[in-house]
PDB file of C-alpha atoms in Angstrom:
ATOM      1  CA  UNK A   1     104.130  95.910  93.527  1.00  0.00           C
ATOM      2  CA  UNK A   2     107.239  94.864  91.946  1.00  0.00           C
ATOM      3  CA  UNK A   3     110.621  96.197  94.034  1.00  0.00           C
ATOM      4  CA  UNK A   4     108.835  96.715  97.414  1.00  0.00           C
ATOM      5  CA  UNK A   5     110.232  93.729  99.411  1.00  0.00           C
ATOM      6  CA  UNK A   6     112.423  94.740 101.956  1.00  0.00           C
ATOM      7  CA  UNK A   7     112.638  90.860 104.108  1.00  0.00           C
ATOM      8  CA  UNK A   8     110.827  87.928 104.682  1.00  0.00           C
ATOM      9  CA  UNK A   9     111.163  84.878 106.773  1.00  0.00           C
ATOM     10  CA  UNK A  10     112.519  82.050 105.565  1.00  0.00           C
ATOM     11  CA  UNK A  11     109.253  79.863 104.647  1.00  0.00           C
ATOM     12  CA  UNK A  12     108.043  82.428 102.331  1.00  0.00           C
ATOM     13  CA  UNK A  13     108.729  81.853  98.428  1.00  0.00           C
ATOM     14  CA  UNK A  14     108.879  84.828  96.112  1.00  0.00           C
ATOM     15  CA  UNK A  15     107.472  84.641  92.011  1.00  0.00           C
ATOM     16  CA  UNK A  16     105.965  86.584  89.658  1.00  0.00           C
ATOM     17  CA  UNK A  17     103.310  86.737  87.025  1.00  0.00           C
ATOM     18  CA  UNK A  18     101.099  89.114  85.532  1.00  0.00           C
ATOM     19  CA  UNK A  19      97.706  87.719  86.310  1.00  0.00           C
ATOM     20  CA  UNK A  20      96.551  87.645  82.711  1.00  0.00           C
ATOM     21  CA  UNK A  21      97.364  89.738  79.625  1.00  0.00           C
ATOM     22  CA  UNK A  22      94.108  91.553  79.793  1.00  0.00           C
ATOM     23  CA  UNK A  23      94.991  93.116  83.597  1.00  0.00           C
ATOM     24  CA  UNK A  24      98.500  93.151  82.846  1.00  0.00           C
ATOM     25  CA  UNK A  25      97.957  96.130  80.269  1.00  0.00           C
ATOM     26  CA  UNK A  26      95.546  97.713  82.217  1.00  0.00           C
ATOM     27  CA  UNK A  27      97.678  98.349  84.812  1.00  0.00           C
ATOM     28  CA  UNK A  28     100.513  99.144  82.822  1.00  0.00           C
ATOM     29  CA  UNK A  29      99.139 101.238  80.205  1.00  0.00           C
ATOM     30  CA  UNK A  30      95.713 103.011  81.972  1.00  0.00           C
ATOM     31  CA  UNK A  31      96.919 102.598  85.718  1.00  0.00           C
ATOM     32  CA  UNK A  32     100.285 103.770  86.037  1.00  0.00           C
ATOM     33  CA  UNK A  33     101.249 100.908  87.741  1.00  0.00           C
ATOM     34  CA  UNK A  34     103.330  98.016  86.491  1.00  0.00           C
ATOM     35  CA  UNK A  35     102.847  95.230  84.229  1.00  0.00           C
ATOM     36  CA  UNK A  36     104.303  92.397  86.340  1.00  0.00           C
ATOM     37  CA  UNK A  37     102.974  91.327  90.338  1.00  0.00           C
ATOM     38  CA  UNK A  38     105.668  90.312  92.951  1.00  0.00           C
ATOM     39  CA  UNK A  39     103.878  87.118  94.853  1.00  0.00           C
ATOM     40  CA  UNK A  40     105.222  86.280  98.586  1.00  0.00           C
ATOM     41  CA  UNK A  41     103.359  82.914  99.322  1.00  0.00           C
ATOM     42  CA  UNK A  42     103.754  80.940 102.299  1.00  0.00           C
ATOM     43  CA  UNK A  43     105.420  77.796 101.143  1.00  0.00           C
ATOM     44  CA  UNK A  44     104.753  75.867 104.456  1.00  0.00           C
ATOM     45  CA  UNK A  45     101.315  76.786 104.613  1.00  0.00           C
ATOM     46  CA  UNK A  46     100.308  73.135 104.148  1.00  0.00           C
ATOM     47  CA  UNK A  47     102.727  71.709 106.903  1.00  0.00           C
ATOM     48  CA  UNK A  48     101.079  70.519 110.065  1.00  0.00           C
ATOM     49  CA  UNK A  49     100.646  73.190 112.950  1.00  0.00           C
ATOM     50  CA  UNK A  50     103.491  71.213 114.608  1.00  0.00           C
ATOM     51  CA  UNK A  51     105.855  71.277 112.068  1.00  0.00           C
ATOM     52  CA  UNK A  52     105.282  75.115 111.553  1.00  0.00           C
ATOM     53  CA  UNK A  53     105.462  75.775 115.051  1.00  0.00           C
ATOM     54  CA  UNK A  54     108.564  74.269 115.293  1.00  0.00           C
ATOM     55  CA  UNK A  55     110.362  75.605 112.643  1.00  0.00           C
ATOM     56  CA  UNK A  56     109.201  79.368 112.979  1.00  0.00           C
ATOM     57  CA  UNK A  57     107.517  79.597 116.195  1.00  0.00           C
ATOM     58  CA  UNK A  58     104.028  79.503 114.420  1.00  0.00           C
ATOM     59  CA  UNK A  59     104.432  82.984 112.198  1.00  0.00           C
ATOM     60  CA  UNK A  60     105.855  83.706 108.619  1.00  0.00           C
ATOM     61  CA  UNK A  61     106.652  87.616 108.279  1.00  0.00           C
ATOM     62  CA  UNK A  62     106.763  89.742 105.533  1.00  0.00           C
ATOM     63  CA  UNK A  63     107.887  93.725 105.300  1.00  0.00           C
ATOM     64  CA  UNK A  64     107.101  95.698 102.908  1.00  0.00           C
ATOM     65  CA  UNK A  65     108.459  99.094 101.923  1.00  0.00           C
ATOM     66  CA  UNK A  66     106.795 102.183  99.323  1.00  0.00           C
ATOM     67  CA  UNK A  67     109.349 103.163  96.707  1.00  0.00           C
ATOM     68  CA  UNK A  68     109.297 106.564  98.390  1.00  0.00           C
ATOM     69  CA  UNK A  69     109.463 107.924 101.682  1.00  0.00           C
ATOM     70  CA  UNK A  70     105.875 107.194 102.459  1.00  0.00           C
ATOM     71  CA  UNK A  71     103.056 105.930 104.820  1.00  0.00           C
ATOM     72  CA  UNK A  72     101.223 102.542 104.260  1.00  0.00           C
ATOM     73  CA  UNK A  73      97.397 102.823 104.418  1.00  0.00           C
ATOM     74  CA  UNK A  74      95.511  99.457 105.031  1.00  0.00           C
ATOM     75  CA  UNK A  75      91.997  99.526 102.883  1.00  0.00           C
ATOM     76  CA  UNK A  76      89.858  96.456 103.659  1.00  0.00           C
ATOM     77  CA  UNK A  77      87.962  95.753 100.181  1.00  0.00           C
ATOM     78  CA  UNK A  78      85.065  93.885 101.618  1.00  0.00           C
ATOM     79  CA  UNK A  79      83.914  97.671 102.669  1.00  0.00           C
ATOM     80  CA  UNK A  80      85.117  99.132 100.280  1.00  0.00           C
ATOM     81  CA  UNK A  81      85.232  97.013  97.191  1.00  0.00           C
ATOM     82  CA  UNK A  82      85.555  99.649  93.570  1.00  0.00           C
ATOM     83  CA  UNK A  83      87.390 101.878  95.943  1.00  0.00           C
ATOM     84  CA  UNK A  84      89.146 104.526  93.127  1.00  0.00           C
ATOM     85  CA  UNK A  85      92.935 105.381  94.128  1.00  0.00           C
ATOM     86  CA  UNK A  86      95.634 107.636  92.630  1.00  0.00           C
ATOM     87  CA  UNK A  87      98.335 106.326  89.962  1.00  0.00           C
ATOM     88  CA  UNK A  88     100.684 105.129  92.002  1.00  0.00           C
ATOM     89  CA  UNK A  89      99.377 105.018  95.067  1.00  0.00           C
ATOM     90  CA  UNK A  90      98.757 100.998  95.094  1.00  0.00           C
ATOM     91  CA  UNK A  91     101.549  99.205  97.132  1.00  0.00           C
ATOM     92  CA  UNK A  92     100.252  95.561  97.488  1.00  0.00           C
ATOM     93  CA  UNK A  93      97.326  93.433  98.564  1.00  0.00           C
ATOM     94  CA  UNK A  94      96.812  90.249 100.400  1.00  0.00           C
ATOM     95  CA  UNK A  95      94.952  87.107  98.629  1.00  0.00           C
ATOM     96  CA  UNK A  96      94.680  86.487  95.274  1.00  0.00           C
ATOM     97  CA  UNK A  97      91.171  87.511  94.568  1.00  0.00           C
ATOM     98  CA  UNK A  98      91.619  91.326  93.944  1.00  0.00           C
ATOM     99  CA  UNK A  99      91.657  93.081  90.683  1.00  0.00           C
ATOM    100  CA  UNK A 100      93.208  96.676  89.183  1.00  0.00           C
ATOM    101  CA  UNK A 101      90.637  97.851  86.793  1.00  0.00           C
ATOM    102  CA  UNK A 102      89.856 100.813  85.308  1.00  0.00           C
ATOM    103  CA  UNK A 103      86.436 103.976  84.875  1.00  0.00           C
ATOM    104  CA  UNK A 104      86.660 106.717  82.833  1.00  0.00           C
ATOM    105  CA  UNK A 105      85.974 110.023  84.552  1.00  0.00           C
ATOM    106  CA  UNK A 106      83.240 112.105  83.337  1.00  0.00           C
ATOM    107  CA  UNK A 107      83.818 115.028  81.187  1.00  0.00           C
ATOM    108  CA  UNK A 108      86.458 116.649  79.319  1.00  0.00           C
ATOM    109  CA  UNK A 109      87.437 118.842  81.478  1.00  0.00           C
ATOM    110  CA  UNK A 110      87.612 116.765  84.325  1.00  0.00           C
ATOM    111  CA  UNK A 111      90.070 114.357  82.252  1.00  0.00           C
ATOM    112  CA  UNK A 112      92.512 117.147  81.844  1.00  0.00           C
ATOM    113  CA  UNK A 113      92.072 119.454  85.425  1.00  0.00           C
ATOM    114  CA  UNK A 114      91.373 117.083  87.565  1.00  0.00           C
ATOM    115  CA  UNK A 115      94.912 115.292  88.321  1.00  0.00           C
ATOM    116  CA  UNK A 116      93.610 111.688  87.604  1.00  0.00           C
ATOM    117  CA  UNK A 117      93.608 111.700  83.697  1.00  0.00           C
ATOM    118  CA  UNK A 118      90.954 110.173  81.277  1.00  0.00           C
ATOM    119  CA  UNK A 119      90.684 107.026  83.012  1.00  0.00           C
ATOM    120  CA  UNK A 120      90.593 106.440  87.008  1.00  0.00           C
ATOM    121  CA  UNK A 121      91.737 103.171  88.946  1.00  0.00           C
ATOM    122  CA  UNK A 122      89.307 100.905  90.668  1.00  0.00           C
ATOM    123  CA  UNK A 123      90.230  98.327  93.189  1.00  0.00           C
ATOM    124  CA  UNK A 124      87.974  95.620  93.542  1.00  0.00           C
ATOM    125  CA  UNK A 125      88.313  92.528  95.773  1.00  0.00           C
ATOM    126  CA  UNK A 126      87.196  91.041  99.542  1.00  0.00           C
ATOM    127  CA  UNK A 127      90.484  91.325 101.051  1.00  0.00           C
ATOM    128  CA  UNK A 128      93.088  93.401 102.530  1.00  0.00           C
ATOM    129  CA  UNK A 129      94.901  96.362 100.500  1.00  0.00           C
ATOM    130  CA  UNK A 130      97.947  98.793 101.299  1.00  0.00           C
ATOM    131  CA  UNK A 131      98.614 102.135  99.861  1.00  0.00           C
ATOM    132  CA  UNK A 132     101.324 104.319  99.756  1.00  0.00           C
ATOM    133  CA  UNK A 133     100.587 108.159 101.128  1.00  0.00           C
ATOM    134  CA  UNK A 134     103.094 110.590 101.659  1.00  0.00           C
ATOM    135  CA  UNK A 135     103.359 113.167 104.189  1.00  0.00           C
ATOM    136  CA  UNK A 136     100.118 113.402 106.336  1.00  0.00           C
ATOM    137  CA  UNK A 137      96.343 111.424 105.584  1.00  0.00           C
ATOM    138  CA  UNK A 138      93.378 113.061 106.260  1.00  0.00           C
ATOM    139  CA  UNK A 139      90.441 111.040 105.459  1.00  0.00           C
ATOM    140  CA  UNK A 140      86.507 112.789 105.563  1.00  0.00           C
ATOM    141  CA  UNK A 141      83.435 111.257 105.384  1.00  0.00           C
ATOM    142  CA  UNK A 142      81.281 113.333 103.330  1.00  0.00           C
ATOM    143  CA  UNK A 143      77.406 113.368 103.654  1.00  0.00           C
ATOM    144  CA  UNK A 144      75.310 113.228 100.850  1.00  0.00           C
ATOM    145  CA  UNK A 145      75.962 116.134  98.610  1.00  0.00           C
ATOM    146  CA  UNK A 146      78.555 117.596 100.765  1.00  0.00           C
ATOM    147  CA  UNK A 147      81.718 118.921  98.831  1.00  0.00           C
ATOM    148  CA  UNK A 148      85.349 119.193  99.294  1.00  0.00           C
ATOM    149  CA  UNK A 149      87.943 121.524  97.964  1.00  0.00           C
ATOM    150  CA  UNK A 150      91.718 119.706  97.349  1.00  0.00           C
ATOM    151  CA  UNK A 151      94.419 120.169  95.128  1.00  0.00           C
ATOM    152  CA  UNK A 152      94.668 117.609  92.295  1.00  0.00           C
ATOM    153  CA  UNK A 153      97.989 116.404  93.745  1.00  0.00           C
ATOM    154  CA  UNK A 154      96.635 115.593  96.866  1.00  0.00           C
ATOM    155  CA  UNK A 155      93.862 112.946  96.594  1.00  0.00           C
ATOM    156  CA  UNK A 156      94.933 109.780  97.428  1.00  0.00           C
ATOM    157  CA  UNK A 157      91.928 107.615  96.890  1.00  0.00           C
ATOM    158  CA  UNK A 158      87.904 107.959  97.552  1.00  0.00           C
ATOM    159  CA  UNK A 159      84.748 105.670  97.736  1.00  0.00           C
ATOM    160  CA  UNK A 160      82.873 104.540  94.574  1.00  0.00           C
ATOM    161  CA  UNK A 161      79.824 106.305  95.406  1.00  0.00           C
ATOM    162  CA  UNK A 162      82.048 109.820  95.533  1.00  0.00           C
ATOM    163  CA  UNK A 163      81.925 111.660  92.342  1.00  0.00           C
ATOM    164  CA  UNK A 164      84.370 114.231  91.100  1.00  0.00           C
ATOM    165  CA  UNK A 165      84.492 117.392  88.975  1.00  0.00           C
ATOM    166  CA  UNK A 166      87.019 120.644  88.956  1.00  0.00           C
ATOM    167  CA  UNK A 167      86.463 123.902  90.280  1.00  0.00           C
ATOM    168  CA  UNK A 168      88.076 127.239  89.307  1.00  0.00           C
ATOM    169  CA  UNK A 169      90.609 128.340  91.576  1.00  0.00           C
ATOM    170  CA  UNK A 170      89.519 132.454  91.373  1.00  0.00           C
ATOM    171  CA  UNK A 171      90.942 135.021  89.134  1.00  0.00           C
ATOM    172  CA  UNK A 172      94.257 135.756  87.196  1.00  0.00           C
ATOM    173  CA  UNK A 173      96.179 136.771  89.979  1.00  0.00           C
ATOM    174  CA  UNK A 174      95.121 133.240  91.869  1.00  0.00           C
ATOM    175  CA  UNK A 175      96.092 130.799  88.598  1.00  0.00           C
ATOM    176  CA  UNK A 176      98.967 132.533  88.232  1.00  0.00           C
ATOM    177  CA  UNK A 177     100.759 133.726  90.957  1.00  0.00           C
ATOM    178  CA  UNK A 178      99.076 131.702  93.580  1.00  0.00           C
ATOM    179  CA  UNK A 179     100.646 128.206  92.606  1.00  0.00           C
ATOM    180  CA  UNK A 180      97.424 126.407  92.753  1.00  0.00           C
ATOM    181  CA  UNK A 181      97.034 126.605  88.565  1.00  0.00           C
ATOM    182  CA  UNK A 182      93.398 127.245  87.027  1.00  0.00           C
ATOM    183  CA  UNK A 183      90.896 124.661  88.546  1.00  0.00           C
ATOM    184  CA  UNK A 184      91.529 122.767  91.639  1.00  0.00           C
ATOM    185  CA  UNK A 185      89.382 118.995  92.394  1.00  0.00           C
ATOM    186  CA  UNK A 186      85.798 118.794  93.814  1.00  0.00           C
ATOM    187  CA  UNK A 187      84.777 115.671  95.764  1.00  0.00           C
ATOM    188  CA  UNK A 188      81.440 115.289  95.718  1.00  0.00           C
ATOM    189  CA  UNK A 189      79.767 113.274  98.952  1.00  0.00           C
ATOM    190  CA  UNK A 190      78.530 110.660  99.969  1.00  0.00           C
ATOM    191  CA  UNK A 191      81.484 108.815 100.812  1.00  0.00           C
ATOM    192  CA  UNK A 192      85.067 108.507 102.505  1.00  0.00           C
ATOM    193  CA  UNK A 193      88.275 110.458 100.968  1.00  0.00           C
ATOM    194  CA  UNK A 194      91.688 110.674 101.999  1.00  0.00           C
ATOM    195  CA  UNK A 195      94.164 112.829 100.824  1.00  0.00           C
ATOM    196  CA  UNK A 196      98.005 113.030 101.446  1.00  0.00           C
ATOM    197  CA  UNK A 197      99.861 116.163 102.122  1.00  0.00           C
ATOM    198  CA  UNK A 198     102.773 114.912 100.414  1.00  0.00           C
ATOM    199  CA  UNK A 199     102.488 113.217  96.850  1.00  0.00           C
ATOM    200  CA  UNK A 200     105.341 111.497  94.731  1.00  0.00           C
ATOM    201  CA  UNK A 201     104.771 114.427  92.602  1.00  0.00           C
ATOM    202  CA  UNK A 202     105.014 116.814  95.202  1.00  0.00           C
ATOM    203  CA  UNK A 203     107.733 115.117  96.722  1.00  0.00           C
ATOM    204  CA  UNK A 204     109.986 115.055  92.811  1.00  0.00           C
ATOM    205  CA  UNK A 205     109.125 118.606  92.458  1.00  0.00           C
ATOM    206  CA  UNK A 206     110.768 119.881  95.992  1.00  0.00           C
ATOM    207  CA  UNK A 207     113.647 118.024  95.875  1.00  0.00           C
ATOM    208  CA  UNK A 208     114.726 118.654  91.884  1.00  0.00           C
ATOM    209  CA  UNK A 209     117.205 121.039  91.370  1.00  0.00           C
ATOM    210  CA  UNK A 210     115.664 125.091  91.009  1.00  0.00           C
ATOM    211  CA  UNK A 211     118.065 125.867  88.557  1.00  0.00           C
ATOM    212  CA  UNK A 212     119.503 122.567  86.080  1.00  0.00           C
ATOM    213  CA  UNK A 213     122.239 124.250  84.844  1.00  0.00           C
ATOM    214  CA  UNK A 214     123.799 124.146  88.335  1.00  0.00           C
ATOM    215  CA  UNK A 215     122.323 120.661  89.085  1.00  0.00           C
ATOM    216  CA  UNK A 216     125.909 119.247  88.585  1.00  0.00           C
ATOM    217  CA  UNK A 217     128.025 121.549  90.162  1.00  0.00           C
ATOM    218  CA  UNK A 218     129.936 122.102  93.033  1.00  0.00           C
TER     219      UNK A 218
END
């Protein structure tokens, strides 16, 4: 992800490319994430074991930091290849065979309760992937038809074969006074979760000002 370099070592080169129009706009437009990929490629990788050795003691680094005060969660694809993860949530991956695509959730109702809009993001690839997860991660492995309760802000990503609906919080006094809003998100096993206690949109929401017309005063 573009912007999340914090150093490197000197044999790595940095460039940039969108790896093709067709996932460029996918990931822009459907994923919430951005157009453009930031590529950190080990430039002596083709130099003799000697000549690396010498010149770096025989490792390249790179560090990576999320754009918020967040965790990163290694996901290795060749378990978990089509595993679906929140906008946002994708920091970077290691290879160049992976792919951002995109499934469209199921329902209506779903598309507008369920915190992940009309379309959902699918990861696919046999490598090595990092998200970003704020606060806490809890990840459950659900047995077949087993069910979890979580508020839409807090699912971070979950395993193809988990499917997802909404369910209503309770009555009047729950949506609104209860700050959990009218339907909460069902995870449906079997299949891993994990969920964050501490979203970007949590996060934006606790730290803006209560009242804007003191947000620039003394």
């Amino acid at each position: 992800e573009p912007g999340t370099m914090l150093y490197t070592s000197d044999g790595i080169s940095l460039g940039a490319d969108i790896g093709g129009l067709e996932q460029g706009l996918k990931r822009c437009c459907c994923a919430g994430e951005s157009m453009f990929r930031l590529h950190l490629e080990n430039r002596r990788a083709s130099a003799s074991v000697e000549d690396v050795g010498l010149a770096t003691g025989g490792v390249e680094k790179v560090a990576l930091t999320p754009s918020f005060p967040a965790k990163i969660v290694p996901i290795d694809l060749r378990q978990h290849n089509g595993l679906i993860f929140n906008r946002g949530a994708f920091l970077a991956a290691l290879g160049k065979s992976w792919r951002v695509d995109i499934k469209m959730v199921n329902g209506g109702c779903t598309c507008c309760f369920a915190g992940q809009g009309l379309f959902m993001n699918t990861l696919h690839g046999d490598g090595m992937v990092f998200l970003n997860a704020g606060g806490t991660v809890m990840t459950k492995h659900l047995q077949p038809d087993e069910r979890i309760v979580v508020d839409h802000h807090a699912v971070l990503a979950f395993e193809r074969t988990v499917s997802m609906s909404i369910r209503q919080t309770g009555g009047c006094m729950v949506c609104c006074c209860a700050g959990q809003g009218l339907f909460n998100t069902e995870l449906s096993g079997p299949g891993f979760v994990m969920v964050h206690s501490m979203s970007l949109s949590k996060l934006r929401s606790s730290v803006a000002p209560k009242d804007k017309s003191k947000a620039g005063g003394a």
